[in-house]
Coordinates of C-alpha atoms and ligand atoms in Angstrom, one line a residue:
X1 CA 0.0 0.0 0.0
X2 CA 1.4 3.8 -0.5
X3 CA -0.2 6.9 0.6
X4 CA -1.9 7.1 -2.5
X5 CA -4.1 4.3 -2.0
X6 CA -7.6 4.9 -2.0
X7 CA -9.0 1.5 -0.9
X8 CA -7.7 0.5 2.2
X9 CA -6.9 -3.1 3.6
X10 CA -7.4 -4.8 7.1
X11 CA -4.5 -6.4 8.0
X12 CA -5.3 -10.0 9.4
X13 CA -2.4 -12.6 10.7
X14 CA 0.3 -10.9 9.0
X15 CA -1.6 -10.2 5.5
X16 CA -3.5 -7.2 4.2
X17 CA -7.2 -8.3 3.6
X18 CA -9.8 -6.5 1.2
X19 CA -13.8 -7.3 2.2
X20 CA -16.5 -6.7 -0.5
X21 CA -18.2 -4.3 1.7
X22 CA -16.3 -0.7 2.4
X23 CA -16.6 1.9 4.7
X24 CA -16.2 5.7 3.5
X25 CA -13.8 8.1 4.8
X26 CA -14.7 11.5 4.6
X27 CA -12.6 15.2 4.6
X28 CA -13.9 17.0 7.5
X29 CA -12.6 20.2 6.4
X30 CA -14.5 19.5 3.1
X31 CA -17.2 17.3 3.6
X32 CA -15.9 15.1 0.9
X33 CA -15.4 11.3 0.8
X34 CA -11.8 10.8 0.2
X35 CA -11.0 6.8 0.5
X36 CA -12.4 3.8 1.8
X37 CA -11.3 1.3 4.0
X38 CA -12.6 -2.7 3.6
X39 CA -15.1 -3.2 6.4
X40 CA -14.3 -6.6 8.3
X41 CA -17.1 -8.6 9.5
X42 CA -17.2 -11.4 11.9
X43 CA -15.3 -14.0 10.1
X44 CA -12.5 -11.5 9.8
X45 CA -12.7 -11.3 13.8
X46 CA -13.0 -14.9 13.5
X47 CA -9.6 -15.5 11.4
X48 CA -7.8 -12.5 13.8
X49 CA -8.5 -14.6 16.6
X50 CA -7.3 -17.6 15.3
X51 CA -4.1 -16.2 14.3
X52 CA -3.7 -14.8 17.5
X53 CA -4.4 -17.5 19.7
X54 CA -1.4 -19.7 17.1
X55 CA 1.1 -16.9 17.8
X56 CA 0.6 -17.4 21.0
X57 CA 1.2 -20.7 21.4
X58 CA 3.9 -21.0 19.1
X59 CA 5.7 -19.1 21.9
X60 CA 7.3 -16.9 18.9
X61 CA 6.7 -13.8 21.4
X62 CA 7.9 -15.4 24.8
X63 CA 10.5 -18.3 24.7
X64 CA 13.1 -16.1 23.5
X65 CA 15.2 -13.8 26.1
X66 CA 13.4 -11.1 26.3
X67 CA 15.9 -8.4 24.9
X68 CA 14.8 -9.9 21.4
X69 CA 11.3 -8.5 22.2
X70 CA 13.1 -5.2 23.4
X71 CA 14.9 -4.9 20.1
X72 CA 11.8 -5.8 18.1
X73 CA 9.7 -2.8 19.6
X74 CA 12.9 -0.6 19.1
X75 CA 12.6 -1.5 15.2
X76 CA 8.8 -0.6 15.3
X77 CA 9.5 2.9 16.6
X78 CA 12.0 3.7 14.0
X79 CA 10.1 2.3 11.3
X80 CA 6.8 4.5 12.6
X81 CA 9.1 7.2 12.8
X82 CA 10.3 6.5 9.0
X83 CA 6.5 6.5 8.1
X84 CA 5.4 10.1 9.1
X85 CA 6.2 11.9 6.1
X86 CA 3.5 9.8 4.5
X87 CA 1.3 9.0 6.9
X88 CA 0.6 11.7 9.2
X89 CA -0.7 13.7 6.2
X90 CA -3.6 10.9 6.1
X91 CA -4.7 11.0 9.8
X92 CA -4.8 15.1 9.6
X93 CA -6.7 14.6 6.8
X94 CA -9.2 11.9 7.7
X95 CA -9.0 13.4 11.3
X96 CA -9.2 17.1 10.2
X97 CA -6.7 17.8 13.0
X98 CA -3.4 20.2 12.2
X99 CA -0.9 18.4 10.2
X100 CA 1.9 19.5 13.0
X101 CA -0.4 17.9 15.6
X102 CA -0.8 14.4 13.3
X103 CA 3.2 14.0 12.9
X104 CA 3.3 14.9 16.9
X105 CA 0.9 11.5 17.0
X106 CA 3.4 9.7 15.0
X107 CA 6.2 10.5 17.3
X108 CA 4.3 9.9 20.5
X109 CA 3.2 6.2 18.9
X110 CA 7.2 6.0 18.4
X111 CA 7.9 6.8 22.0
X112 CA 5.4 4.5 23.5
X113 CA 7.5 1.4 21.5
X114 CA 10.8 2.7 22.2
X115 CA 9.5 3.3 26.4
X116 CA 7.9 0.0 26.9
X117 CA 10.7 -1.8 24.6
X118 CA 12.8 -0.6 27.5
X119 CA 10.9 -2.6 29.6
X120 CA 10.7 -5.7 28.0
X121 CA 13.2 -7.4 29.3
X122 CA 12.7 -5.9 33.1
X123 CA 9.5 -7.5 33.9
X124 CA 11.2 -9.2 36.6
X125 CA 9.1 -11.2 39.6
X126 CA 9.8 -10.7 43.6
X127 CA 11.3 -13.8 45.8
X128 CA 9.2 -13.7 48.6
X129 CA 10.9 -15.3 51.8
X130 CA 8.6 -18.1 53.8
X131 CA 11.2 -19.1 56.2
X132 CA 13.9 -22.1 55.3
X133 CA 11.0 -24.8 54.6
X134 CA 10.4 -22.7 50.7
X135 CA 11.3 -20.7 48.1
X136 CA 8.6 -18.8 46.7
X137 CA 8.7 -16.5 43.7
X138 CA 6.6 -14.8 41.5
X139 CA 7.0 -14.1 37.8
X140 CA 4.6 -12.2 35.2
X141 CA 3.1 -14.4 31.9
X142 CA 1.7 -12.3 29.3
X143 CA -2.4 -12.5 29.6
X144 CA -2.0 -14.2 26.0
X145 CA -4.6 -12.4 23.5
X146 CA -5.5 -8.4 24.4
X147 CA -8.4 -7.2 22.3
X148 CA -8.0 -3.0 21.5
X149 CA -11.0 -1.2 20.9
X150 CA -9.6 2.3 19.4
X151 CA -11.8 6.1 19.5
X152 CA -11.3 8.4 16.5
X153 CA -9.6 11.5 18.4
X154 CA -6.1 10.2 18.6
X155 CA -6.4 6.9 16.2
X156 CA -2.6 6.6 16.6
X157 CA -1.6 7.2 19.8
X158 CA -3.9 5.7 21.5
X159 CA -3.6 2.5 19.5
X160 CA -0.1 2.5 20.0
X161 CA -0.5 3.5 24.0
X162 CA -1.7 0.2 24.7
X163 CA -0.4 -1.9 21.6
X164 CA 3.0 -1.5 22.9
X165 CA 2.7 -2.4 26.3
X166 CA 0.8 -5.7 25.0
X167 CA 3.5 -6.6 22.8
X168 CA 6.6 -5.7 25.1
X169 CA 5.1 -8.2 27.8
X170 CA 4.6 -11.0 25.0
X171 CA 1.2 -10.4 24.1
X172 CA -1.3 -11.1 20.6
X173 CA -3.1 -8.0 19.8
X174 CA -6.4 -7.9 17.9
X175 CA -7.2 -4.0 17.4
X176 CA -10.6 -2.3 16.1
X177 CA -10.1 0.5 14.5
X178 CA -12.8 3.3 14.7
X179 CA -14.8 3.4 11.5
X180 CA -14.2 7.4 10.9
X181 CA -11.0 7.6 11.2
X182 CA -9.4 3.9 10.5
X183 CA -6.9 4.7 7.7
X184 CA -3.1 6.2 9.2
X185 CA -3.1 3.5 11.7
X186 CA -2.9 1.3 8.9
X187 CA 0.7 2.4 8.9
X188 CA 1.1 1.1 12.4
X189 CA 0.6 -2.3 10.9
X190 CA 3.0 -1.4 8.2
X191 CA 6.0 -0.5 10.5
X192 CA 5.5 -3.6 12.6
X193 CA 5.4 -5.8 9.7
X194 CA 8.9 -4.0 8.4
X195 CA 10.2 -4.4 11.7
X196 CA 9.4 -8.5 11.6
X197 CA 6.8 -8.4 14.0
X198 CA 5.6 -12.2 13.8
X199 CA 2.3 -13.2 12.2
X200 CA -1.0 -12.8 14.3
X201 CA 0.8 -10.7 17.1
X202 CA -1.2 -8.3 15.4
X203 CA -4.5 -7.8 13.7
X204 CA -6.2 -4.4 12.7
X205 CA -9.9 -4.8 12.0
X206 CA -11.9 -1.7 10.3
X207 CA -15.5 -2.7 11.0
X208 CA -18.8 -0.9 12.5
X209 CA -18.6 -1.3 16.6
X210 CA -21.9 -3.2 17.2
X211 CA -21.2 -5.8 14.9
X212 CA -17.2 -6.0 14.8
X213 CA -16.2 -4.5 17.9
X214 CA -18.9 -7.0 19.7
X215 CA -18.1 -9.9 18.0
X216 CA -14.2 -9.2 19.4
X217 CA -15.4 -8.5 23.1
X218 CA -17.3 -11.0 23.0
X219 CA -15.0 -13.9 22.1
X220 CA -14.4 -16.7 24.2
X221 CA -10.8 -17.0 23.4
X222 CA -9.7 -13.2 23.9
X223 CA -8.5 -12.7 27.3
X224 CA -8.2 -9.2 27.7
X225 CA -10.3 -5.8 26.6
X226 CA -8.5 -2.3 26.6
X227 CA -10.9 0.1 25.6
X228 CA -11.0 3.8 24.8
X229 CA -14.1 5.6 23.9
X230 CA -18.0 6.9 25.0
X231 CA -19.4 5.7 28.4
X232 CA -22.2 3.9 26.7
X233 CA -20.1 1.6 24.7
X234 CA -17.7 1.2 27.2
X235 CA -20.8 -0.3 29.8
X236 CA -22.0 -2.1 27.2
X237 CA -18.4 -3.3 26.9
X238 CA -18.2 -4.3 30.6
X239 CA -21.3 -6.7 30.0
X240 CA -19.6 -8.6 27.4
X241 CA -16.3 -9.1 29.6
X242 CA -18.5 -10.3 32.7
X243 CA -19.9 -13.2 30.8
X244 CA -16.2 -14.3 30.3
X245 CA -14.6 -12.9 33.5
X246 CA -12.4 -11.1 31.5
X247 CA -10.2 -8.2 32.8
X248 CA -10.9 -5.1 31.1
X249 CA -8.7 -1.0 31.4
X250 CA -11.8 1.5 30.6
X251 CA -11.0 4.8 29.3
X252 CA -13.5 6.1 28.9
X253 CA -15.1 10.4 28.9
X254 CA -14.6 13.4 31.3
X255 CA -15.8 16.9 32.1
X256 CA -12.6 18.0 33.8
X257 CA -12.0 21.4 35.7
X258 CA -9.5 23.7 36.0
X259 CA -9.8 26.0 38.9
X260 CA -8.0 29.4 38.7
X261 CA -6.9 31.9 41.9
X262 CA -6.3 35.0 42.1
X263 CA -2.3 34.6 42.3
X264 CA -2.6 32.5 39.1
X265 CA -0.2 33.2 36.3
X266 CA -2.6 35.3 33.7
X267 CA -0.7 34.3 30.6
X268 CA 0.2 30.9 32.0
X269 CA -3.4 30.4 32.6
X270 CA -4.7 31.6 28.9
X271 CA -2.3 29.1 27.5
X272 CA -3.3 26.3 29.2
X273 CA -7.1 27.3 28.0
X274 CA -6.0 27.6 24.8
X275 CA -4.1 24.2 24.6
X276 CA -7.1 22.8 26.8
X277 CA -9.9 23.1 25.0
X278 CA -8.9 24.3 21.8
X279 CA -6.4 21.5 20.4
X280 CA -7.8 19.0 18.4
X281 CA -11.0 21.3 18.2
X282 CA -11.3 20.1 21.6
X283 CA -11.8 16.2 21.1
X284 CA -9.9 15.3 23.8
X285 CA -11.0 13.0 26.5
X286 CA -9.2 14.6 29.2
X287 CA -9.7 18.5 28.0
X288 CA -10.6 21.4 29.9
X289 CA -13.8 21.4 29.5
X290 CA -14.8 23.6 32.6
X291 CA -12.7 26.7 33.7
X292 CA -13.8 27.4 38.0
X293 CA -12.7 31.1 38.2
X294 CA -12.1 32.9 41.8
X295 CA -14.3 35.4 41.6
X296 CA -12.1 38.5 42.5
X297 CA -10.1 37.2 38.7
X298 CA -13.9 36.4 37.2
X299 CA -14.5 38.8 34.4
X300 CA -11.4 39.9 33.8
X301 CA -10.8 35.7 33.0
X302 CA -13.6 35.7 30.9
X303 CA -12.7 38.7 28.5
X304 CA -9.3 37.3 28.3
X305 CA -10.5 33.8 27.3
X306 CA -13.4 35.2 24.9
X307 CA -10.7 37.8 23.1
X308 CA -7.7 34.7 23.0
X309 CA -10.7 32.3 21.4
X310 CA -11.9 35.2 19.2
X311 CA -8.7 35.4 17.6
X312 CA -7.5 31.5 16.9
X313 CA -7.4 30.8 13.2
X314 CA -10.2 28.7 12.0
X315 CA -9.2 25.8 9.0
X316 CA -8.1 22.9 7.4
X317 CA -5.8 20.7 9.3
X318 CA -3.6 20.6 6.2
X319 CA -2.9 24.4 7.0
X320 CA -2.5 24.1 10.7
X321 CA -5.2 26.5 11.4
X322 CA -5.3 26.8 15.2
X323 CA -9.0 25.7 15.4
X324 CA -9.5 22.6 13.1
X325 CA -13.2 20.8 12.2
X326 CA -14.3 18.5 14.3
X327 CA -14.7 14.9 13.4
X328 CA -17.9 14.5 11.6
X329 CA -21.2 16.0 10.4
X330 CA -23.0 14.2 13.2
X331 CA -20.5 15.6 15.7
X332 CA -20.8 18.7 14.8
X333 CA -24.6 19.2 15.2
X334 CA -24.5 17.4 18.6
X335 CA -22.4 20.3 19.8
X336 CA -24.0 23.0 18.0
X337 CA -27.2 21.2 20.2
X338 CA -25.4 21.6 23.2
X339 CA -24.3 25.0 22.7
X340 CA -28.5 26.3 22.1
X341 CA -29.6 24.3 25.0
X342 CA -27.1 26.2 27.3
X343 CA -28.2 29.8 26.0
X344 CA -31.4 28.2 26.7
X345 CA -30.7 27.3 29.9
X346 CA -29.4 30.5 30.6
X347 CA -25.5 30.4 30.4
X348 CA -24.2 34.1 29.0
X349 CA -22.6 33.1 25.3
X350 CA -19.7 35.3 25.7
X351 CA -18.2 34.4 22.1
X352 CA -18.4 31.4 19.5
X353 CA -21.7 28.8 19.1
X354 CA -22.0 28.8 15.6
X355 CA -20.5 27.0 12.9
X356 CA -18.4 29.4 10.5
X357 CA -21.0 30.5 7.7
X358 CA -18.2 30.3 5.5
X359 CA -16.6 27.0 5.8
X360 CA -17.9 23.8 4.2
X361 CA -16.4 21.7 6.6
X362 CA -17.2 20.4 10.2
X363 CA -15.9 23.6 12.0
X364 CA -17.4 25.3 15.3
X365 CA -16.3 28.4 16.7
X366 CA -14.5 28.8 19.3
X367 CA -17.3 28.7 21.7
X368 CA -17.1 30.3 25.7
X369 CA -19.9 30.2 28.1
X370 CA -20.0 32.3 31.3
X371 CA -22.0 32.2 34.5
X372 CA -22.6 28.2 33.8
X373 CA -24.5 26.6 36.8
X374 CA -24.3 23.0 38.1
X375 CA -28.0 22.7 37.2
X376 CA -26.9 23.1 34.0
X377 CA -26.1 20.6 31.4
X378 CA -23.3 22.3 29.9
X379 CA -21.5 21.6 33.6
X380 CA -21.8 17.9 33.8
X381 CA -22.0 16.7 30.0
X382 CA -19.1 16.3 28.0
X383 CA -19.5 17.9 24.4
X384 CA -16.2 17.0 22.8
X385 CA -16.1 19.9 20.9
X386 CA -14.3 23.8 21.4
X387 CA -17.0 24.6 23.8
X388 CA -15.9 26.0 27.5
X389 CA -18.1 26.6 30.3
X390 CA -16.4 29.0 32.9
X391 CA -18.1 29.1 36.6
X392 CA -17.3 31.4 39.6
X393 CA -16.4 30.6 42.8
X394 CA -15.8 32.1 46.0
X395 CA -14.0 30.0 48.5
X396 CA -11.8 27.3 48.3
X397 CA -14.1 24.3 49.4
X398 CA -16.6 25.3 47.1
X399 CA -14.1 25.7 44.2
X400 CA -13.4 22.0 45.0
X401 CA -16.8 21.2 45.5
X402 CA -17.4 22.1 41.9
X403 CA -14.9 20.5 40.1
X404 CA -15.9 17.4 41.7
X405 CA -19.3 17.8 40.9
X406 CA -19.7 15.6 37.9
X407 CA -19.6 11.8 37.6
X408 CA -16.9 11.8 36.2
X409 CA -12.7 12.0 37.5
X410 CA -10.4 11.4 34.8
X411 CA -7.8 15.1 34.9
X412 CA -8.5 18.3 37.3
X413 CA -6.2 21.0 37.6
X414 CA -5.2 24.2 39.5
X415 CA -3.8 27.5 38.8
X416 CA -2.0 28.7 42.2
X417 CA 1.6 29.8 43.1
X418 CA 0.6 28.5 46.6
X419 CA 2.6 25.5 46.6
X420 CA 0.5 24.2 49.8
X421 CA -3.0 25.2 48.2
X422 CA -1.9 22.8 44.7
X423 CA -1.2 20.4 47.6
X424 CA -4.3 20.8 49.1
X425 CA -5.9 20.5 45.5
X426 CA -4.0 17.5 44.5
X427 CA -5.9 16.1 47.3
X428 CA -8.9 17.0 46.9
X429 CA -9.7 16.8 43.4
X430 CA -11.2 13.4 42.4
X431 CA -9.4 12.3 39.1
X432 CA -6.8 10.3 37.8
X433 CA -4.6 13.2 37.2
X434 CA -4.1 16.4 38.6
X435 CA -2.4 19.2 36.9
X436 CA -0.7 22.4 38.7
X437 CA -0.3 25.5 36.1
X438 CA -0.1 23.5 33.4
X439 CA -3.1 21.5 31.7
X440 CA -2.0 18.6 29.7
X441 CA 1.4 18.7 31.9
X442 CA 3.3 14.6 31.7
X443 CA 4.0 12.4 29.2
X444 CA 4.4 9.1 28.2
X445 CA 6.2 8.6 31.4
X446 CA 2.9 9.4 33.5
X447 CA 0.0 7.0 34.2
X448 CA -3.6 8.4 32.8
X449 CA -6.7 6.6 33.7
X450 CA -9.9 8.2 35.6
X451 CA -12.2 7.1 38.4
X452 CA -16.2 7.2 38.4
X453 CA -17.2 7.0 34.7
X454 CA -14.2 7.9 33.5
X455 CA -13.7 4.5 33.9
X456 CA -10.7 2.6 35.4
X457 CA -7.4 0.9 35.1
X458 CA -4.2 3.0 34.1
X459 CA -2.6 3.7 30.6
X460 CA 0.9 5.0 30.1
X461 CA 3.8 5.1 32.5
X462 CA 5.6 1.4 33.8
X463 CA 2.4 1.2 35.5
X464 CA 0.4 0.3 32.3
X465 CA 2.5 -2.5 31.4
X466 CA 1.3 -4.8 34.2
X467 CA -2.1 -4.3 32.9
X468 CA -1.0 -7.1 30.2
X469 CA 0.2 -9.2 32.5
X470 CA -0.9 -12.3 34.9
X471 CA 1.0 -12.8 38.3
X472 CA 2.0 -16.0 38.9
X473 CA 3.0 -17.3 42.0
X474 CA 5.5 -20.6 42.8
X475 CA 6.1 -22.1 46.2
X476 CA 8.7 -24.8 46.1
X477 CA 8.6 -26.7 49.9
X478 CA 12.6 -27.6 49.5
X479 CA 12.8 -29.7 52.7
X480 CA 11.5 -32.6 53.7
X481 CA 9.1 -33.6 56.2
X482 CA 9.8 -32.3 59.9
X483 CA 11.2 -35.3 62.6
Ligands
NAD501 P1 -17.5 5.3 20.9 O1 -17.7 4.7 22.2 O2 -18.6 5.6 20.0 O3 -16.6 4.4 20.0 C1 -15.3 3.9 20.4 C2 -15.0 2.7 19.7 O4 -15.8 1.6 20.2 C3 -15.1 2.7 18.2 O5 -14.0 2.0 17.6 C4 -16.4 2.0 18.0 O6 -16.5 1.3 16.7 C5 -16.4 0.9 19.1 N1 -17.7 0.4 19.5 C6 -18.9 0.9 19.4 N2 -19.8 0.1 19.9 C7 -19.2 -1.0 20.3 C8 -19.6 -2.3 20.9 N3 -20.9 -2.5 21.2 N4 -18.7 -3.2 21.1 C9 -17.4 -3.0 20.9 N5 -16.9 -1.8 20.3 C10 -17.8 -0.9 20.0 O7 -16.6 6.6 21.2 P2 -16.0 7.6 20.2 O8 -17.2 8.5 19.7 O9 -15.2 7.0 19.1 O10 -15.0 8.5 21.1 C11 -15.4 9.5 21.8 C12 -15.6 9.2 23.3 O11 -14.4 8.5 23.7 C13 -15.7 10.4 24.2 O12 -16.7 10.1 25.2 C14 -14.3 10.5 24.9 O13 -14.3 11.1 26.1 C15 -13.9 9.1 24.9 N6 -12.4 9.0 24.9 C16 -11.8 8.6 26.0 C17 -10.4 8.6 26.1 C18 -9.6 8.2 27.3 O14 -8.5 7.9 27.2 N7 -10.2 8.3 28.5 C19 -9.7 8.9 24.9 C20 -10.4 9.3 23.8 C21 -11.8 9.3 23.8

């Protein structure tokens, strides 16, 4: 395949696979269809499966000293990292997100091989002492086949944020792709086949979710769901993996805060706004969605926000316009929903809520609403989508109180110089992640995961990589019976 393929393949056991059936791809700064991809069905889960499940007991991925599996991942980042000229082209395109932002995905999806190739061969298990009688140890066996159900925002990172931790611990990995955006992770598949990833340690499925992703939850021989995506799928998710009692990391959505003081950083602040809910058109699980201002800072927070939103370039991806389309026609009327039900509700538009008369494309303003209430929906729903909701607050407990106030916990943050208030805020904000003057602060280094409906289990860090792994415990009595 070359990046001027219009039909794409799936890529099944180690070979690229056409179906009869195809799913369009469309331009969302255009609103036209660009490619297709062939749509897999359930015999293509089926044969992924079945591949799988022989790689796996071929031992291909876990007889050998480990360091060969370290090497392996090594090769896949530099061949993803020889692939982003073409490829990151195809995910701003099909994505609609800025071309610098798609070759960013690229690198991170490089980083996540080369950091969890680092620890593939120091998976090591603990000797735990029972007195002279024993030896007991534990080591860690790779929980054999990890089914990958992949969102749309971040195609490529976030397939390689848990493909890589799966492969570095010895794992098969069947991933769904999602059906709007399945094309540039096609070139994940490419660079591990260059890199001589063995047959069936990877499949890459293009299908719908109901019918596709279902069929791959629901298989008896999986052994293992990581999913990313809507709360809805992922419950419906959950009851597929209890009929098998199968472990399952959710990452699911979140309606995170930010909560500014008065000794905040100003330009500090409107850059973390900026970057918070404005990258990625504001598609990002973990964005600032809510901004808790103390009130002494209020309006003089909003007018900065509403003139910094006011003055973001709107555009195509492909010119890395600062505020790119969102994903889909369908999104963007949801959000354009959202954004008349809170003027209805009474939240003040202060600037954005419309869709750009001008463009043809899936593009929203850049939307701010002040004076948002927690009896309002715009305060507990996510919108995915460049919409923020700013709230004021008077005292610290209640600027807590707020941010909490959601079902959700996956990020918070805090914009303080008082080292002992971000303290106190670390504390008491309930989310996987807090950040202190900088939203999006941490890496690939840094585990991410949520509590409530944000779902549970950790991504990312070393922490993640034990998520693909089974403890097993040996006790060896070494002495015979007592006289
Ligand atoms: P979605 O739940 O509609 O789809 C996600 C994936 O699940 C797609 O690949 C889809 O085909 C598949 N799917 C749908 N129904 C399925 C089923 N019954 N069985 C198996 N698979 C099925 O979500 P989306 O619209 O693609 O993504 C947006 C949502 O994802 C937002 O709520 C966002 O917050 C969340 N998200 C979370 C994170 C995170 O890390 N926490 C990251 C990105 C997105």
């Amino acid at each position: 395949m070359t990046e001027t393929t219009k039909n794409w393949l799936n890529f099944i056991g180690g070979d690229w696979v056409d179906a009869t059936d195809k799913i369009e791809v469309y331009d969302p700064a255009t609103d036209e269809i660009f490619a297709t991809i062939a749509q897999a069905n359930t015999n293509d889960v089926e044969r992924a499966v079945v591949a799988a499940r022989t790689c796996v007991n071929s031992g291909v991925l876990t007889d050998c000293r480990p360091v060969k599996r370290a090497e392996l991942m090594s090769r896949i980042a530099d061949e993803i990292r020889n692939v982003v000229d073409k490829a990151a082209p195809l995910l701003a395109r099909e994505n609609g997100k800025s071309l610098n932002d798609a070759r960013e995905e690229f690198l991170i999806a490089a980083r996540y091989f080369d950091y969890y190739g680092g620890m593939a061969d120091k998976i090591e298990g603990k000797s735990i002492p029972l007195g002279e009688d024993y030896i007991d140890f534990t080591y860690y066996e790779p929980v054999g086949i990890s089914a990958q159900i992949v969102p749309w925002n971040f195609p490529v990172d976030i397939c390689a944020r848990s493909l890589a931790p799966a492969l570095a611990a010895g794992n098969a990995v069947i991933v769904k792709s999602p059906e709007i955006t399945p094309l540039a992770m096609t070139w994940l598949a490419t660079a591990c086949k260059r890199a001589g990833l063995p047959d069936g340690a990877l499949s890459l499925l293009c299908g719908p979710g109901r019918e596709v992703g279902n069929a791959l939850v629901s298989h008896p021989d999986i052994n293992q769901i990581v999913f990313t995506g809507s709360v809805p799928t992922g419950q419906s998710i959950l009851k597929a993996a209890a009929e098998h009692a199968i472990p399952s990391v959710m990452e699911l959505g979140g309606k995170s805060a930010a909560v500014a003081f008065p000794d905040a950083d100003m330009n500090q602040l409107l850059d973390s706004v900026r970057w918070g809910i404005f990258f990625n058109a504001g598609q990002v699980c973990s964005a600032m969605s809510r901004l808790l201002v103390h009130r002494d800072i209020y309006e003089e927070v909003v007018a900065k926000v509403a003139e910094m939103g006011k003055g973001l370039s709107i555009g195509s991806g492909m010119d890395n316009a600062e505020v790119t389309p969102v994903v889909s026609r369908q999104q963007q009327q949801q959000i354009l929903r959202i954004c008349d039900r809170a003027v209805s509700e009474g939240a003040r538009l202060v600037t954005g809520g419309q869709a750009p008369a001008d463009l043809k494309g899936y593009f929203i303003e850049p939307t701010v609403f002040a004076d948002v209430t927690p009896d309002m929906n715009l305060f507990t729903e996510e919108v995915f989508g460049p919409v923020l909701a700013i709230t004021p607050f008077d005292t610290e407990e209640e600027a807590w109180a707020l941010a909490n106030g959601t079902d959700f916990g996956l990020v918070a943050g805090v914009f303080t110089h008082d080292l002992t208030r971000a303290i106190r805020a670390s504390r008491a904000l309930r989310a996987g992640q807090v950040f202190v003057n900088e939203w999006y602060a941490g890496g690939v280094e840094t585990p991410f995961g949520g509590l409530g409906l944000s779902g549970f289990g950790r991504e990312k860090g070393q922490e993640a990589l034990y998520s693909y792994v089974n403890t097993k415990n040996v006790a060896i009595r070494v002495t015979g019976p007592s006289k």
